[in-house]
C-alpha cells in the first residue's frame, strides 16, 4: 500500500524510525529506533518530559543529561526528513533546509534552556526547544527560497 509522505512525516514525529518502517526501510528504521531509545534513556528524557509537563522545570533541568540530549534534535529531524524523502516527498531543491534549521535551532534552544527566561519564565529543556522549532522552520523556508532564486 502506497502511503503519503505526510503520513510518514507524522509517524516519524510520533517516534523516529516509524516512517522508515512504513517505507519498507526496516534496517534504517531499526537503527533510528535503537538510537532514539539509547538517547532517550541516557538523557533521562522521559523523566524530563514528565517533570516539564508537571511544571517542575527546575527538577527537569537537574535530571536532564544534556550531553546525550543534544543528540536528540538531529536524530529526530533527520528521521522526519528521511521518511518524507523515501516516501517520494521533498523533491523541491533544498527542501531539506527547514528540517536542518529546525534541528539547529532546537539544539540551540536546548543549550540555553537551563537559564534563558522568556517574559521572566524559565521554560526548561522541553518547552524552550519546542518554541525554537518555529523560527528554525521559518528561517529554513526563507533560506530555501533565497537560495532557489539565486541565478
PDB file of C-alpha atoms in Angstrom:
ATOM      1  CA  UNK A   1       0.000   0.000   0.000  1.00  0.00           C
ATOM      2  CA  UNK A   2       1.430   3.381  -1.007  1.00  0.00           C
ATOM      3  CA  UNK A   3       1.321   5.833   1.872  1.00  0.00           C
ATOM      4  CA  UNK A   4       1.747   9.555   1.546  1.00  0.00           C
ATOM      5  CA  UNK A   5       4.871  11.474   2.589  1.00  0.00           C
ATOM      6  CA  UNK A   6       2.684  13.350   5.094  1.00  0.00           C
ATOM      7  CA  UNK A   7       1.729  10.093   6.806  1.00  0.00           C
ATOM      8  CA  UNK A   8       5.411   9.103   7.044  1.00  0.00           C
ATOM      9  CA  UNK A   9       6.209  12.529   8.483  1.00  0.00           C
ATOM     10  CA  UNK A  10       3.515  12.175  11.142  1.00  0.00           C
ATOM     11  CA  UNK A  11       4.685   8.695  12.179  1.00  0.00           C
ATOM     12  CA  UNK A  12       8.276   9.949  12.351  1.00  0.00           C
ATOM     13  CA  UNK A  13       7.122  12.750  14.619  1.00  0.00           C
ATOM     14  CA  UNK A  14       5.486  10.102  16.818  1.00  0.00           C
ATOM     15  CA  UNK A  15       8.706   8.070  17.044  1.00  0.00           C
ATOM     16  CA  UNK A  16      11.883   8.217  14.946  1.00  0.00           C
ATOM     17  CA  UNK A  17      12.117   5.118  12.770  1.00  0.00           C
ATOM     18  CA  UNK A  18       8.383   4.520  12.318  1.00  0.00           C
ATOM     19  CA  UNK A  19       8.287   6.385   8.998  1.00  0.00           C
ATOM     20  CA  UNK A  20      11.177   4.249   7.773  1.00  0.00           C
ATOM     21  CA  UNK A  21       9.272   1.072   8.713  1.00  0.00           C
ATOM     22  CA  UNK A  22       6.287   2.286   6.691  1.00  0.00           C
ATOM     23  CA  UNK A  23       8.647   2.938   3.777  1.00  0.00           C
ATOM     24  CA  UNK A  24       9.910  -0.637   3.999  1.00  0.00           C
ATOM     25  CA  UNK A  25      13.369   0.512   5.183  1.00  0.00           C
ATOM     26  CA  UNK A  26      13.494  -1.903   8.114  1.00  0.00           C
ATOM     27  CA  UNK A  27      17.230  -1.776   8.838  1.00  0.00           C
ATOM     28  CA  UNK A  28      17.312   2.024   8.789  1.00  0.00           C
ATOM     29  CA  UNK A  29      14.127   2.173  10.882  1.00  0.00           C
ATOM     30  CA  UNK A  30      15.595  -0.243  13.422  1.00  0.00           C
ATOM     31  CA  UNK A  31      18.831   1.760  13.683  1.00  0.00           C
ATOM     32  CA  UNK A  32      16.897   5.010  14.204  1.00  0.00           C
ATOM     33  CA  UNK A  33      14.605   3.375  16.750  1.00  0.00           C
ATOM     34  CA  UNK A  34      17.542   1.929  18.692  1.00  0.00           C
ATOM     35  CA  UNK A  35      19.293   5.318  18.639  1.00  0.00           C
ATOM     36  CA  UNK A  36      16.111   7.003  19.835  1.00  0.00           C
ATOM     37  CA  UNK A  37      15.794   4.616  22.774  1.00  0.00           C
ATOM     38  CA  UNK A  38      19.506   4.868  23.600  1.00  0.00           C
ATOM     39  CA  UNK A  39      19.492   8.665  23.619  1.00  0.00           C
ATOM     40  CA  UNK A  40      16.143   8.792  25.413  1.00  0.00           C
ATOM     41  CA  UNK A  41      17.318   6.546  28.238  1.00  0.00           C
ATOM     42  CA  UNK A  42      20.788   8.071  28.563  1.00  0.00           C
ATOM     43  CA  UNK A  43      19.370  11.618  28.584  1.00  0.00           C
ATOM     44  CA  UNK A  44      16.595  10.758  31.084  1.00  0.00           C
ATOM     45  CA  UNK A  45      14.327  12.341  28.505  1.00  0.00           C
ATOM     46  CA  UNK A  46      11.064  10.696  29.551  1.00  0.00           C
ATOM     47  CA  UNK A  47      11.592  11.862  33.148  1.00  0.00           C
ATOM     48  CA  UNK A  48      12.457  15.356  31.879  1.00  0.00           C
ATOM     49  CA  UNK A  49       9.272  15.418  29.768  1.00  0.00           C
ATOM     50  CA  UNK A  50       7.163  14.226  32.692  1.00  0.00           C
ATOM     51  CA  UNK A  51       8.613  16.829  35.048  1.00  0.00           C
ATOM     52  CA  UNK A  52       8.185  19.564  32.431  1.00  0.00           C
ATOM     53  CA  UNK A  53       4.528  18.709  31.893  1.00  0.00           C
ATOM     54  CA  UNK A  54       4.027  18.944  35.660  1.00  0.00           C
ATOM     55  CA  UNK A  55       5.661  22.378  35.683  1.00  0.00           C
ATOM     56  CA  UNK A  56       8.661  21.198  37.674  1.00  0.00           C
ATOM     57  CA  UNK A  57      11.172  22.894  35.388  1.00  0.00           C
ATOM     58  CA  UNK A  58      13.964  23.107  37.980  1.00  0.00           C
ATOM     59  CA  UNK A  59      13.796  19.354  38.544  1.00  0.00           C
ATOM     60  CA  UNK A  60      13.625  18.729  34.792  1.00  0.00           C
ATOM     61  CA  UNK A  61      16.841  20.705  34.337  1.00  0.00           C
ATOM     62  CA  UNK A  62      18.524  18.750  37.159  1.00  0.00           C
ATOM     63  CA  UNK A  63      17.517  15.390  35.656  1.00  0.00           C
ATOM     64  CA  UNK A  64      18.460  16.228  32.054  1.00  0.00           C
ATOM     65  CA  UNK A  65      21.688  14.726  30.779  1.00  0.00           C
ATOM     66  CA  UNK A  66      22.452  17.458  28.275  1.00  0.00           C
ATOM     67  CA  UNK A  67      25.449  15.695  26.722  1.00  0.00           C
ATOM     68  CA  UNK A  68      23.084  12.968  25.492  1.00  0.00           C
ATOM     69  CA  UNK A  69      20.013  15.126  24.996  1.00  0.00           C
ATOM     70  CA  UNK A  70      21.796  17.333  22.470  1.00  0.00           C
ATOM     71  CA  UNK A  71      21.902  14.387  20.013  1.00  0.00           C
ATOM     72  CA  UNK A  72      18.119  14.111  20.007  1.00  0.00           C
ATOM     73  CA  UNK A  73      17.123  17.075  17.770  1.00  0.00           C
ATOM     74  CA  UNK A  74      19.348  15.979  14.891  1.00  0.00           C
ATOM     75  CA  UNK A  75      18.169  12.371  15.125  1.00  0.00           C
ATOM     76  CA  UNK A  76      14.553  13.483  15.357  1.00  0.00           C
ATOM     77  CA  UNK A  77      14.565  15.879  12.401  1.00  0.00           C
ATOM     78  CA  UNK A  78      16.757  13.617  10.254  1.00  0.00           C
ATOM     79  CA  UNK A  79      14.292  10.796  10.813  1.00  0.00           C
ATOM     80  CA  UNK A  80      11.437  13.024   9.667  1.00  0.00           C
ATOM     81  CA  UNK A  81      13.299  14.266   6.589  1.00  0.00           C
ATOM     82  CA  UNK A  82      14.465  10.791   5.611  1.00  0.00           C
ATOM     83  CA  UNK A  83      10.984   9.296   5.907  1.00  0.00           C
ATOM     84  CA  UNK A  84       9.468  12.050   3.768  1.00  0.00           C
ATOM     85  CA  UNK A  85      12.246  11.800   1.174  1.00  0.00           C
ATOM     86  CA  UNK A  86      11.966   7.995   0.918  1.00  0.00           C
ATOM     87  CA  UNK A  87       8.182   8.320   0.522  1.00  0.00           C
ATOM     88  CA  UNK A  88       8.664  10.485  -2.573  1.00  0.00           C
ATOM     89  CA  UNK A  89       8.305  13.892  -0.938  1.00  0.00           C
ATOM     90  CA  UNK A  90      10.835  16.653  -0.704  1.00  0.00           C
ATOM     91  CA  UNK A  91      11.554  16.822  -4.407  1.00  0.00           C
ATOM     92  CA  UNK A  92      11.915  20.610  -4.459  1.00  0.00           C
ATOM     93  CA  UNK A  93      15.503  21.839  -4.436  1.00  0.00           C
ATOM     94  CA  UNK A  94      16.818  22.417  -0.920  1.00  0.00           C
ATOM     95  CA  UNK A  95      13.627  21.073   0.667  1.00  0.00           C
ATOM     96  CA  UNK A  96      15.770  19.637   3.458  1.00  0.00           C
ATOM     97  CA  UNK A  97      16.647  23.111   4.775  1.00  0.00           C
ATOM     98  CA  UNK A  98      13.614  23.582   7.069  1.00  0.00           C
ATOM     99  CA  UNK A  99      14.477  20.280   8.789  1.00  0.00           C
ATOM    100  CA  UNK A 100      18.148  21.203   9.144  1.00  0.00           C
ATOM    101  CA  UNK A 101      17.420  24.667  10.505  1.00  0.00           C
ATOM    102  CA  UNK A 102      14.798  23.276  12.890  1.00  0.00           C
ATOM    103  CA  UNK A 103      17.314  20.748  14.244  1.00  0.00           C
ATOM    104  CA  UNK A 104      19.906  23.506  14.653  1.00  0.00           C
ATOM    105  CA  UNK A 105      17.528  25.927  16.390  1.00  0.00           C
ATOM    106  CA  UNK A 106      16.161  23.220  18.710  1.00  0.00           C
ATOM    107  CA  UNK A 107      19.733  22.305  19.677  1.00  0.00           C
ATOM    108  CA  UNK A 108      20.492  25.973  20.403  1.00  0.00           C
ATOM    109  CA  UNK A 109      17.268  26.197  22.424  1.00  0.00           C
ATOM    110  CA  UNK A 110      18.349  23.149  24.380  1.00  0.00           C
ATOM    111  CA  UNK A 111      21.775  24.649  25.073  1.00  0.00           C
ATOM    112  CA  UNK A 112      20.211  27.749  26.617  1.00  0.00           C
ATOM    113  CA  UNK A 113      17.226  26.005  28.213  1.00  0.00           C
ATOM    114  CA  UNK A 114      18.680  25.840  31.699  1.00  0.00           C
ATOM    115  CA  UNK A 115      18.919  29.610  32.123  1.00  0.00           C
ATOM    116  CA  UNK A 116      17.140  31.506  29.317  1.00  0.00           C
ATOM    117  CA  UNK A 117      13.923  33.073  30.520  1.00  0.00           C
ATOM    118  CA  UNK A 118      11.157  34.349  28.260  1.00  0.00           C
ATOM    119  CA  UNK A 119       8.984  37.007  29.886  1.00  0.00           C
ATOM    120  CA  UNK A 120      10.500  36.000  33.221  1.00  0.00           C
ATOM    121  CA  UNK A 121       9.591  32.333  32.808  1.00  0.00           C
ATOM    122  CA  UNK A 122      12.182  29.544  32.732  1.00  0.00           C
ATOM    123  CA  UNK A 123      10.840  27.050  30.188  1.00  0.00           C
ATOM    124  CA  UNK A 124      13.489  24.342  30.553  1.00  0.00           C
ATOM    125  CA  UNK A 125      14.735  21.536  28.314  1.00  0.00           C
ATOM    126  CA  UNK A 126      11.379  20.613  26.763  1.00  0.00           C
ATOM    127  CA  UNK A 127       9.357  23.778  26.223  1.00  0.00           C
ATOM    128  CA  UNK A 128      12.130  26.166  25.115  1.00  0.00           C
ATOM    129  CA  UNK A 129      13.466  23.825  22.411  1.00  0.00           C
ATOM    130  CA  UNK A 130       9.902  23.273  21.184  1.00  0.00           C
ATOM    131  CA  UNK A 131       9.484  27.043  20.829  1.00  0.00           C
ATOM    132  CA  UNK A 132      12.726  27.164  18.846  1.00  0.00           C
ATOM    133  CA  UNK A 133      11.272  24.763  16.222  1.00  0.00           C
ATOM    134  CA  UNK A 134       9.144  27.521  14.734  1.00  0.00           C
ATOM    135  CA  UNK A 135      11.868  30.070  13.947  1.00  0.00           C
ATOM    136  CA  UNK A 136      14.028  27.207  12.669  1.00  0.00           C
ATOM    137  CA  UNK A 137      11.399  26.074  10.185  1.00  0.00           C
ATOM    138  CA  UNK A 138      10.607  29.627   9.104  1.00  0.00           C
ATOM    139  CA  UNK A 139      14.264  30.533   8.568  1.00  0.00           C
ATOM    140  CA  UNK A 140      14.761  27.227   6.749  1.00  0.00           C
ATOM    141  CA  UNK A 141      11.933  28.044   4.323  1.00  0.00           C
ATOM    142  CA  UNK A 142      13.205  31.596   3.817  1.00  0.00           C
ATOM    143  CA  UNK A 143      16.762  30.362   3.232  1.00  0.00           C
ATOM    144  CA  UNK A 144      15.482  27.760   0.774  1.00  0.00           C
ATOM    145  CA  UNK A 145      13.627  30.402  -1.219  1.00  0.00           C
ATOM    146  CA  UNK A 146      16.614  32.744  -1.248  1.00  0.00           C
ATOM    147  CA  UNK A 147      18.945  30.002  -2.456  1.00  0.00           C
ATOM    148  CA  UNK A 148      16.474  28.779  -5.095  1.00  0.00           C
ATOM    149  CA  UNK A 149      16.191  32.314  -6.510  1.00  0.00           C
ATOM    150  CA  UNK A 150      19.937  32.904  -6.846  1.00  0.00           C
ATOM    151  CA  UNK A 151      20.691  32.954 -10.605  1.00  0.00           C
TER     152      UNK A 151
END
